[in-house]
């Protein structure tokens, strides 16, 4: 059995962590939705699509 050494040698993948966070936010939004499914607009809002689009146009 291999155990990771103590001392924080783990490598962090910031893109993967951001994707995991967004997935979590989608799960929370879906679990609190009033309807069976999230609308495309709701999904875009959770994923902050408009903010990314606006930031990309600068």
mmCIF file of C-alpha atoms in Angstrom:
data_model
loop_
_atom_site.group_PDB
_atom_site.id
_atom_site.type_symbol
_atom_site.label_atom_id
_atom_site.label_comp_id
_atom_site.label_asym_id
_atom_site.label_seq_id
_atom_site.Cartn_x
_atom_site.Cartn_y
_atom_site.Cartn_z
ATOM 1 C CA UNK A 1 0.000 0.000 0.000
ATOM 2 C CA UNK A 2 1.301 3.439 -0.967
ATOM 3 C CA UNK A 3 0.516 6.409 1.278
ATOM 4 C CA UNK A 4 1.066 9.978 0.131
ATOM 5 C CA UNK A 5 3.862 11.663 2.066
ATOM 6 C CA UNK A 6 2.995 14.296 4.646
ATOM 7 C CA UNK A 7 4.037 17.811 3.751
ATOM 8 C CA UNK A 8 1.721 18.962 0.985
ATOM 9 C CA UNK A 9 3.372 17.552 -2.109
ATOM 10 C CA UNK A 10 0.033 17.211 -3.944
ATOM 11 C CA UNK A 11 -0.224 18.997 -7.272
ATOM 12 C CA UNK A 12 -3.326 21.122 -7.765
ATOM 13 C CA UNK A 13 -5.006 21.343 -11.136
ATOM 14 C CA UNK A 14 -6.742 24.713 -10.973
ATOM 15 C CA UNK A 15 -8.836 24.058 -14.104
ATOM 16 C CA UNK A 16 -10.123 20.776 -12.684
ATOM 17 C CA UNK A 17 -10.893 22.425 -9.343
ATOM 18 C CA UNK A 18 -12.838 25.197 -11.103
ATOM 19 C CA UNK A 19 -14.815 22.606 -13.091
ATOM 20 C CA UNK A 20 -15.618 20.682 -9.911
ATOM 21 C CA UNK A 21 -16.814 23.882 -8.261
ATOM 22 C CA UNK A 22 -19.081 24.702 -11.222
ATOM 23 C CA UNK A 23 -20.505 21.173 -11.193
ATOM 24 C CA UNK A 24 -21.252 21.558 -7.503
ATOM 25 C CA UNK A 25 -23.015 24.854 -8.140
ATOM 26 C CA UNK A 26 -25.107 23.215 -10.875
ATOM 27 C CA UNK A 27 -26.048 20.355 -8.545
ATOM 28 C CA UNK A 28 -27.124 22.806 -5.853
ATOM 29 C CA UNK A 29 -29.146 24.852 -8.344
ATOM 30 C CA UNK A 30 -30.807 21.724 -9.726
ATOM 31 C CA UNK A 31 -31.690 20.465 -6.255
ATOM 32 C CA UNK A 32 -33.377 23.754 -5.355
ATOM 33 C CA UNK A 33 -35.123 24.277 -8.706
ATOM 34 C CA UNK A 34 -38.873 24.671 -8.617
ATOM 35 C CA UNK A 35 -39.278 22.758 -11.862
ATOM 36 C CA UNK A 36 -38.052 19.313 -12.880
ATOM 37 C CA UNK A 37 -35.208 20.758 -14.932
ATOM 38 C CA UNK A 38 -33.128 23.902 -14.999
ATOM 39 C CA UNK A 39 -33.823 26.197 -17.917
ATOM 40 C CA UNK A 40 -30.963 27.041 -20.243
ATOM 41 C CA UNK A 41 -31.059 30.572 -18.857
ATOM 42 C CA UNK A 42 -30.712 29.245 -15.300
ATOM 43 C CA UNK A 43 -27.771 27.073 -16.300
ATOM 44 C CA UNK A 44 -26.092 30.039 -18.004
ATOM 45 C CA UNK A 45 -26.658 32.108 -14.860
ATOM 46 C CA UNK A 46 -25.109 29.453 -12.600
ATOM 47 C CA UNK A 47 -22.139 29.054 -14.940
ATOM 48 C CA UNK A 48 -21.802 32.844 -15.255
ATOM 49 C CA UNK A 49 -21.827 32.643 -19.058
ATOM 50 C CA UNK A 50 -22.744 36.319 -19.521
ATOM 51 C CA UNK A 51 -19.879 37.414 -17.248
ATOM 52 C CA UNK A 52 -17.397 35.326 -19.235
ATOM 53 C CA UNK A 53 -18.787 36.625 -22.520
ATOM 54 C CA UNK A 54 -18.500 40.240 -21.306
ATOM 55 C CA UNK A 55 -14.956 39.663 -20.019
ATOM 56 C CA UNK A 56 -13.937 38.154 -23.354
ATOM 57 C CA UNK A 57 -15.139 41.174 -25.319
ATOM 58 C CA UNK A 58 -12.776 43.559 -23.476
#
